[in-house]
Coordinates of C-alpha atoms in Angstrom, one line a residue:
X1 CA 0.0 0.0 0.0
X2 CA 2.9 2.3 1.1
X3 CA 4.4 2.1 -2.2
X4 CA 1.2 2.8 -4.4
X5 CA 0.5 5.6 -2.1
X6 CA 4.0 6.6 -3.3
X7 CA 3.6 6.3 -6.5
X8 CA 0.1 8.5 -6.6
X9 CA 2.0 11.3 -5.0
X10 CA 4.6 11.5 -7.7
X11 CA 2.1 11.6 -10.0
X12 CA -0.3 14.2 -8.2
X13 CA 2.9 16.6 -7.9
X14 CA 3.8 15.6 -11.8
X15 CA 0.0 17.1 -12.7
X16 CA 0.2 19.7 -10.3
X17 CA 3.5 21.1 -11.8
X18 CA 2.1 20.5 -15.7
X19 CA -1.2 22.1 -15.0
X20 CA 0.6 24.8 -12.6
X21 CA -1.5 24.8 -10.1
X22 CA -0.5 26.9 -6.9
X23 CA -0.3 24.3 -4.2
X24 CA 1.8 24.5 -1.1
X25 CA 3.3 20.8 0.2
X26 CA 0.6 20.3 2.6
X27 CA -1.9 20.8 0.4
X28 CA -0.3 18.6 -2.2
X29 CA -0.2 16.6 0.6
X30 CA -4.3 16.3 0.7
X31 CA -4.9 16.6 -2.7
X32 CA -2.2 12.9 -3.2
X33 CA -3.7 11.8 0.0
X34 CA -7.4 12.4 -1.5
X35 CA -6.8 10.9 -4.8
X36 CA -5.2 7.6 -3.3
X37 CA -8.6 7.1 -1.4
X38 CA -10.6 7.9 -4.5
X39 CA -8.9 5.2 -6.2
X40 CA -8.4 2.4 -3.3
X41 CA -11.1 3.3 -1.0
X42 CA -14.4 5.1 -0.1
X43 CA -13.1 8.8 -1.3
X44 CA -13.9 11.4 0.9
X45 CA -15.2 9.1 3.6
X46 CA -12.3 7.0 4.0
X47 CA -10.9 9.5 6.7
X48 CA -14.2 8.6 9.0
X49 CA -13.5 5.0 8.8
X50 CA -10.0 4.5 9.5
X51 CA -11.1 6.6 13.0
X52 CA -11.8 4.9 15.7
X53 CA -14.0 7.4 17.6
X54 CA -16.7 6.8 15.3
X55 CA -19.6 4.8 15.6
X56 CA -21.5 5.7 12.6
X57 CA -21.4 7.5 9.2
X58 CA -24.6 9.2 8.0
X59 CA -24.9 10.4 4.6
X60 CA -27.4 12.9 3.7
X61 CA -26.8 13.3 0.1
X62 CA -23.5 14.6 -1.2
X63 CA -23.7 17.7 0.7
X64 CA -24.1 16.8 4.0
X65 CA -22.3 13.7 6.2
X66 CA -23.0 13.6 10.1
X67 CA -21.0 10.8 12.2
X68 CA -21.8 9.3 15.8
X69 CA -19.2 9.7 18.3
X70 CA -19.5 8.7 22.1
X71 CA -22.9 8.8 21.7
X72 CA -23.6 12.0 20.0
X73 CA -24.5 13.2 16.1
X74 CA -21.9 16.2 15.2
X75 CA -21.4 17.2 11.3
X76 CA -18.0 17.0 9.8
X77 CA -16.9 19.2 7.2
X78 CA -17.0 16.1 4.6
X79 CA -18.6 16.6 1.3
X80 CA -18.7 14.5 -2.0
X81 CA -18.4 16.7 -5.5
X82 CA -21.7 15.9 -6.9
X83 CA -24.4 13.0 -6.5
X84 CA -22.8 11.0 -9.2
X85 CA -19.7 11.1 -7.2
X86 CA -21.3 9.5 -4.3
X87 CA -23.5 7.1 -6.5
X88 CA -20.4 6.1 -7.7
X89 CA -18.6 5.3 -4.1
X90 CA -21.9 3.7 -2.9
X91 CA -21.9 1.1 -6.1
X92 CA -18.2 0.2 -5.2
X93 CA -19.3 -0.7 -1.9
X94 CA -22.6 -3.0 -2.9
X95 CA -20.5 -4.7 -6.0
X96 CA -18.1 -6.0 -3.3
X97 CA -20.9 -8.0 -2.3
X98 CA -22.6 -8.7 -5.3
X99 CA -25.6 -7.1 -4.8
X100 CA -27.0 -3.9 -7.1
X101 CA -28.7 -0.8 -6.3
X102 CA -30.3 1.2 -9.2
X103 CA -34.1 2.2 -10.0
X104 CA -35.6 -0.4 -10.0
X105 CA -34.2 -1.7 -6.7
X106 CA -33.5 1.3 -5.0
X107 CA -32.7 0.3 -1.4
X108 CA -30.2 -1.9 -0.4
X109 CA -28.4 -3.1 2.5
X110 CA -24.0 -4.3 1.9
X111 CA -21.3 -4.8 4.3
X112 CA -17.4 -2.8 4.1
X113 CA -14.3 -5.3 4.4
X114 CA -13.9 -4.7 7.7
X115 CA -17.3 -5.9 8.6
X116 CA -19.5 -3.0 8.7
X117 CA -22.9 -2.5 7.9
X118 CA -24.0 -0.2 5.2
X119 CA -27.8 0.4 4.7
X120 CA -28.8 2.8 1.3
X121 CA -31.6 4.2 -0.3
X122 CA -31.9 6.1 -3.6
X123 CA -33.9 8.1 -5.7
X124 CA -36.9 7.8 -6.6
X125 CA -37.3 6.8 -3.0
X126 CA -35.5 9.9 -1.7
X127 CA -36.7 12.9 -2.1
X128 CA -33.1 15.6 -2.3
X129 CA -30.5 12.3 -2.9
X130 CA -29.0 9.3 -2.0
X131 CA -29.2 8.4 1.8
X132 CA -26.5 6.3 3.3
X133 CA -25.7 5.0 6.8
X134 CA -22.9 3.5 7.7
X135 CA -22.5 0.8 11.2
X136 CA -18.7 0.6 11.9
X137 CA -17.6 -2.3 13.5
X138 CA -15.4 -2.0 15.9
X139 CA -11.7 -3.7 15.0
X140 CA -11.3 -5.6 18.2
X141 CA -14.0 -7.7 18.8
X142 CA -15.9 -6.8 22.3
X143 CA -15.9 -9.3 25.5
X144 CA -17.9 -9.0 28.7
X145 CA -14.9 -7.4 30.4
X146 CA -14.9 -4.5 27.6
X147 CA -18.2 -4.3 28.1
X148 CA -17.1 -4.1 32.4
X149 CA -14.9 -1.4 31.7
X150 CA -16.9 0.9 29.5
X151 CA -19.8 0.9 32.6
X152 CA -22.7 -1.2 30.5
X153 CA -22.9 -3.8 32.6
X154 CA -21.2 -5.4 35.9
X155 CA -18.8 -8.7 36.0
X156 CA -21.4 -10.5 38.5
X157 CA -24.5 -10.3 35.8
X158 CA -21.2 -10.8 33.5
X159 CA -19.9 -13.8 35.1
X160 CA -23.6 -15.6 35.4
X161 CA -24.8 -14.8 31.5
X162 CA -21.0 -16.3 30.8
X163 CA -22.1 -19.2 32.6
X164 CA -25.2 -19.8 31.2
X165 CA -23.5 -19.4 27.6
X166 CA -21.4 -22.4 29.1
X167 CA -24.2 -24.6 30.2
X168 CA -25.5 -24.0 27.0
X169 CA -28.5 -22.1 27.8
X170 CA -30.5 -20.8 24.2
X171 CA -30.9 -16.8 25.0
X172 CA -32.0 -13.4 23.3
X173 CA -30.7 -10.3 23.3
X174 CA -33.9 -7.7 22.8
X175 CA -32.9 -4.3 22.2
X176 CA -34.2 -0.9 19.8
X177 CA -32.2 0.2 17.1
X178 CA -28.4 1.0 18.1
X179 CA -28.4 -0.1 21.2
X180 CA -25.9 -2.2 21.0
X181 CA -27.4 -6.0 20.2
X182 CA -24.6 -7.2 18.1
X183 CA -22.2 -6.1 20.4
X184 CA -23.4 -8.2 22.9
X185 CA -24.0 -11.3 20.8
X186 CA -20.6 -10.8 20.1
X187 CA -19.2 -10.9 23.6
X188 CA -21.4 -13.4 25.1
X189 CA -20.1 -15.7 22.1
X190 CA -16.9 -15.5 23.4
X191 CA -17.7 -17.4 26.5
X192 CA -18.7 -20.8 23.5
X193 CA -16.3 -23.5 23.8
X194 CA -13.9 -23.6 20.9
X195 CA -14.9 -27.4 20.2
X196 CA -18.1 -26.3 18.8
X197 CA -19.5 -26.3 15.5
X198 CA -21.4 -23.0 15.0
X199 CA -23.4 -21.6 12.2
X200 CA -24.5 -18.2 11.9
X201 CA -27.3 -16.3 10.0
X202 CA -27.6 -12.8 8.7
X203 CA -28.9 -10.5 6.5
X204 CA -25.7 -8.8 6.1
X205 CA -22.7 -10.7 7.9
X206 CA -21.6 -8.8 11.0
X207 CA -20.9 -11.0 13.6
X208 CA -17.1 -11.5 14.8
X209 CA -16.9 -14.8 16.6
X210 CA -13.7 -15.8 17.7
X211 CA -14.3 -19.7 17.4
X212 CA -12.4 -21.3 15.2
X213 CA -14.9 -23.9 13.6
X214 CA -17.7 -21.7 12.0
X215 CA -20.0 -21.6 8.9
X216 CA -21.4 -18.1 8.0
X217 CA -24.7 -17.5 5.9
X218 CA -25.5 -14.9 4.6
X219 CA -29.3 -14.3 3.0
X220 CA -29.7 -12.9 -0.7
X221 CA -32.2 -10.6 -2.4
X222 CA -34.4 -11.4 -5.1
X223 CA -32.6 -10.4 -9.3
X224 CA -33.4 -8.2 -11.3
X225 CA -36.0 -10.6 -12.6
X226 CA -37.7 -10.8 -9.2
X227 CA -36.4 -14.7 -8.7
X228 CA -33.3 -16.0 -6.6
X229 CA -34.1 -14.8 -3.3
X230 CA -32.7 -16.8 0.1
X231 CA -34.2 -16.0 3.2
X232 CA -33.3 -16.0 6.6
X233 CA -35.7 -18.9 6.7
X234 CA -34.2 -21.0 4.1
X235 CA -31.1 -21.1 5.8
X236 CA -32.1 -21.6 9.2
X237 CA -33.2 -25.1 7.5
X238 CA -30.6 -25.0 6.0
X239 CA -28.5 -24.8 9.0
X240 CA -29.8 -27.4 10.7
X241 CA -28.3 -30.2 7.8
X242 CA -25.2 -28.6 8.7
X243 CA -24.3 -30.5 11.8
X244 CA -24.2 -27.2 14.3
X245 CA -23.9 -27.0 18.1
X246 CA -25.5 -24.1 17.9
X247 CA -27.1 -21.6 15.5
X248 CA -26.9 -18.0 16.0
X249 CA -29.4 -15.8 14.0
X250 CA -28.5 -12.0 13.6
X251 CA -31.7 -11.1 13.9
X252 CA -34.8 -12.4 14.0
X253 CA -37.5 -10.2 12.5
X254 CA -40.0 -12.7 10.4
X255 CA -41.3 -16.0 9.5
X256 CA -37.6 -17.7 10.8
X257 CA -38.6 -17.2 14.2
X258 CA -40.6 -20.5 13.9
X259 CA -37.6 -22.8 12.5
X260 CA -35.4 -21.3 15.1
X261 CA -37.7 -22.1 18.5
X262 CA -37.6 -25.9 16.6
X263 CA -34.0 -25.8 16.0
X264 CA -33.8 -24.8 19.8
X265 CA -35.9 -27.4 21.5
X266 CA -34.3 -30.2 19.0
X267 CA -30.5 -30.6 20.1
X268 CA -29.5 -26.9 18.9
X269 CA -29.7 -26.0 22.7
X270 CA -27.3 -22.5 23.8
X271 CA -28.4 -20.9 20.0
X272 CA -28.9 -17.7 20.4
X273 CA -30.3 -14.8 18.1
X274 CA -31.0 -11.2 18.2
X275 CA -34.7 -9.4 18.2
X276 CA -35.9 -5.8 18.0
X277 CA -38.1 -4.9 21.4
X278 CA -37.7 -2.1 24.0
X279 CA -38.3 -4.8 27.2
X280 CA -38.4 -8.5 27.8
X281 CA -42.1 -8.9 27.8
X282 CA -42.5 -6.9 24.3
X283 CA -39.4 -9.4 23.0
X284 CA -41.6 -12.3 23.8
X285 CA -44.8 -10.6 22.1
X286 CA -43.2 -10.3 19.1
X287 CA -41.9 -13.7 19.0
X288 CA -44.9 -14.8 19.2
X289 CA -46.3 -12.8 16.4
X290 CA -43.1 -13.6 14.2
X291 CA -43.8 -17.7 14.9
X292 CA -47.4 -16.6 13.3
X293 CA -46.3 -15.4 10.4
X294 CA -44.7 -19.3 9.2
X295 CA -48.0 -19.7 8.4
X296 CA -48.3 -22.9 11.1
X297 CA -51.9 -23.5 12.1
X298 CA -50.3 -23.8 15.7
X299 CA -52.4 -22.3 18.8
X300 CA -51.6 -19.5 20.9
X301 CA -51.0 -21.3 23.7
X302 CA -48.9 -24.0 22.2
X303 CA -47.0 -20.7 20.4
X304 CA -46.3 -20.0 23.8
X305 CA -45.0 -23.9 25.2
X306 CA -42.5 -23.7 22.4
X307 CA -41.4 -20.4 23.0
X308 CA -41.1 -21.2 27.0
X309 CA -39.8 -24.4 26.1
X310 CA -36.8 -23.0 23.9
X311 CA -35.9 -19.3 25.2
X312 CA -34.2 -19.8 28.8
X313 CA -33.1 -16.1 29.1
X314 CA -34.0 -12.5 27.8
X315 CA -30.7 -10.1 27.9
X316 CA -32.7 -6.3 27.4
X317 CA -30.2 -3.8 25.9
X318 CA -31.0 0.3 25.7
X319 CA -29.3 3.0 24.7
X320 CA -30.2 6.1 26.9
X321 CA -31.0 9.3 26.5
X322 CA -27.1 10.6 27.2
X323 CA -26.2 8.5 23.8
X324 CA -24.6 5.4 26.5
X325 CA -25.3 1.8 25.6
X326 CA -26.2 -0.1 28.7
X327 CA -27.5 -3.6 29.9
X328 CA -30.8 -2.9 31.4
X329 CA -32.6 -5.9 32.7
X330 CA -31.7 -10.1 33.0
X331 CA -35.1 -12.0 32.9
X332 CA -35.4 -16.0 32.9
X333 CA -38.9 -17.8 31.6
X334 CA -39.2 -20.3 33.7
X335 CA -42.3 -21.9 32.0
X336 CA -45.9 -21.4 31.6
X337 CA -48.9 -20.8 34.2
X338 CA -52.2 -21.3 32.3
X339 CA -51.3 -20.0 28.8
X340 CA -49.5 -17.5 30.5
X341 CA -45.5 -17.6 29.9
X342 CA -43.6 -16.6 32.9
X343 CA -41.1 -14.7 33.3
X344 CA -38.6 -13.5 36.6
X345 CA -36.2 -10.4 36.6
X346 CA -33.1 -11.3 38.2
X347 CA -31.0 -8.2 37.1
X348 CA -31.8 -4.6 36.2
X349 CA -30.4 -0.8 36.3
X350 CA -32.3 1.8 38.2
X351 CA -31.2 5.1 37.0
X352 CA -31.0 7.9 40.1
X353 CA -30.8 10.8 38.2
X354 CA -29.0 12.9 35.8
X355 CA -25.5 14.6 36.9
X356 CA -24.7 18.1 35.4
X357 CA -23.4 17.4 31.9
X358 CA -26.5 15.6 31.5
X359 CA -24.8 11.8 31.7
X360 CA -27.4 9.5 33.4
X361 CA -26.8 8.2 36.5
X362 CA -27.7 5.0 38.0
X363 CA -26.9 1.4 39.6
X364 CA -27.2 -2.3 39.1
X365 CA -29.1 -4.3 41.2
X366 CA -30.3 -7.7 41.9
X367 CA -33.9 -8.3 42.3
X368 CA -33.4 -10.8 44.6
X369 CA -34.8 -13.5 42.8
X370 CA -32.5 -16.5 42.7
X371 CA -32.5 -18.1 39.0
X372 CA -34.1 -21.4 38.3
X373 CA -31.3 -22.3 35.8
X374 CA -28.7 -22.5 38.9
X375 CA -28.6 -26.1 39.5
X376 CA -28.3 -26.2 35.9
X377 CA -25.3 -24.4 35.7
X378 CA -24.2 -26.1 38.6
X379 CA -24.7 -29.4 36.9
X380 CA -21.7 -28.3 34.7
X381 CA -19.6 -27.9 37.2
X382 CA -19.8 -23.9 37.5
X383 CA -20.5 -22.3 40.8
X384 CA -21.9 -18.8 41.1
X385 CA -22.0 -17.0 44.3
X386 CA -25.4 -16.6 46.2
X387 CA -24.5 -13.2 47.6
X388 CA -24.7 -11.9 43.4
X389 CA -28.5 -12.3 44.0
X390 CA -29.2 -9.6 47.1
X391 CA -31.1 -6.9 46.1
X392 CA -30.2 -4.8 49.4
X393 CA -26.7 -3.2 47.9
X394 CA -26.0 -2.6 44.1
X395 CA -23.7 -4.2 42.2

């Protein structure tokens, strides 16, 4: 790289001294340093993903790009030279994955290189331009003790969701949008023993699991033609020919839902998958709705066996109002009552207050409630203290 960068600078100054141009060395500097990205990379947005302080890129046609740092939308001086310009960058990124966005399909969703997730929609769907947003992902894959450090969650509600990843206990991680699901997918992975076959399932492939026996799927739109199109479904069935230990899904957010509660209560047991809720109780609901949509003449309440059957616990992510990702409640179904599914809060965060820069302030607490799934985990030879569980001090 060094040495093509090299050799674009000699030519930038070669064309700056034909055309006589009056630049100074640092600007020639730019103008190399610009033309290297336009040819290698993502042109003018290359600076924003080489640094690590930013969470996301947002592109708001050509004229306007905001990122996310720590929480927070600022603008950045960025700017593309025209909407062709940035239709071109944006068609470099979704040929690297062989998908297409034009007229006729004008929203897409890709993945960078490195992992991130890129999400775009065109004209005639926008109104002023092409809108892009871009998820970095973060180099060094997050563990629970990252997640210790940065003050989203504690290493006692750490240590037991580590275990129960262990015991091999099927969970999901409910969260809105940003709020750090993947993330935590990602670190709770970490506690999976490396002697396991795993196969995972997403729309765009973002997960970073650090095992070293994996399969990765990866779903596919429809062609131009309308045919050709692989759904999360199809390869959760898919998956399950595959020999796995376990199955992780993405995200669940349809008709898959169904295949996966199966794939859970048949031998698949410590799968885990992602879903879009703002508590526990909502991330149930919508499973429930989602195991609907398969189209299975199944009743409610037997809906609601399989799901109590399969789904041991419910991590519940948020990201508050300060812009901070946090864990916010641990909750274990421990079965039906009736055709009611039950569930038990074992962890959650009480905010206090607000201090004066307007950060949110609060604590983590045990409910009190002592986790049905204990003698399980024992039974695999992992103790967890009793004293984790009392609600009278935080965490």
């Amino acid at each position: 790289e060094e040495d093509l960068r090299k050799q674009v600078a000699e030519l930038a100054s070669e064309y700056v001294l034909a055309e006589r141009l009056p630049l100074n060395a640092q600007e020639l500097e730019e103008f190399s340093g610009e033309l290297f990205d336009e040819m290698t990379g993502l042109g003018p947005i290359e600076p924003l993903l080489k640094d690590p302080t930013i969470a996301d890129i947002l592109i708001n046609t050509h004229e306007q790009v905001y990122v996310e740092r720590f929480g927070q939308l600022e603008l950045t001086p960025v700017r593309f030279k025209d909407e062709p310009h940035l239709l071109r960058i944006l068609n470099k990124i979704v040929a690297n994955v062989g998908r297409r966005v034009d007229e006729s399909q004008p929203m897409v969703d890709a993945r960078l290189e490195d992992g991130s997730r890129v999400n775009a929609i065109i004209r005639p769907l926008t109104v002023d331009g092409p809108l892009i947003s871009i998820r970095k992902f973060s180099k060094k894959p997050f563990n629970l003790e990252k997640l210790v450090e940065m003050g989203s969650c504690r290493p006692q509600i750490c240590e037991l969701l580590s275990a129960a990843v262990r015991a091999r206990m099927s969970l999901i991680v409910s969260g809105g949008t940003g709020s750090g699901k993947t993330t935590m997918l990602n670190a709770l992975s970490t506690s999976i023993s490396h002697k396991e076959r795993l196969i995972t399932i997403e729309d765009a492939a973002e997960l970073q699991l650090q095992q070293p026996h994996i399969g990765r799927l990866e779903t596919r739109p429809p062609n131009i033609e309308g045919n050709g199109e692989v759904k999360q479904r199809d390869l959760v069935k898919n998956a399950l020919r595959m020999r796995p230990d376990r199955i992780i899904l993405g995200e669940v957010r349809g008709e898959e839902a169904f295949d996966m509660l199966q794939a859970m209560n048949t031998g698949h047991e410590g799968s885990m998958a992602t879903i879009h809720a703002n508590n526990p109780r909502d991330a149930i609901t919508r499973l429930e709705n989602m195991v609907g949509m398969a189209g299975t003449n199944m009743s409610e309440g037997s809906v609601r066996s399989q799901i109590a059957s399969a789904v041991r616990i419910v991590v519940q992510l948020s990201r508050l109002s300060d812009g901070k990702r946090c864990l916010t409640s641990v909750s274990e179904i421990t079965g039906m009552e009736g055709e009611i599914i039950q569930m038990q809060e074992i962890f959650k965060f009480v905010r206090i207050g607000t201090d004066a820069d307007g950060k949110i302030e609060g604590e983590f607490r045990a409910t009190g409630v002592r986790p049905k799934f204990l003698d399980e985990i024992k039974s695999h030879g992992i103790e967890i203290p009793s004293e984790y569980f009392d609600p009278k001090d935080p965490l």
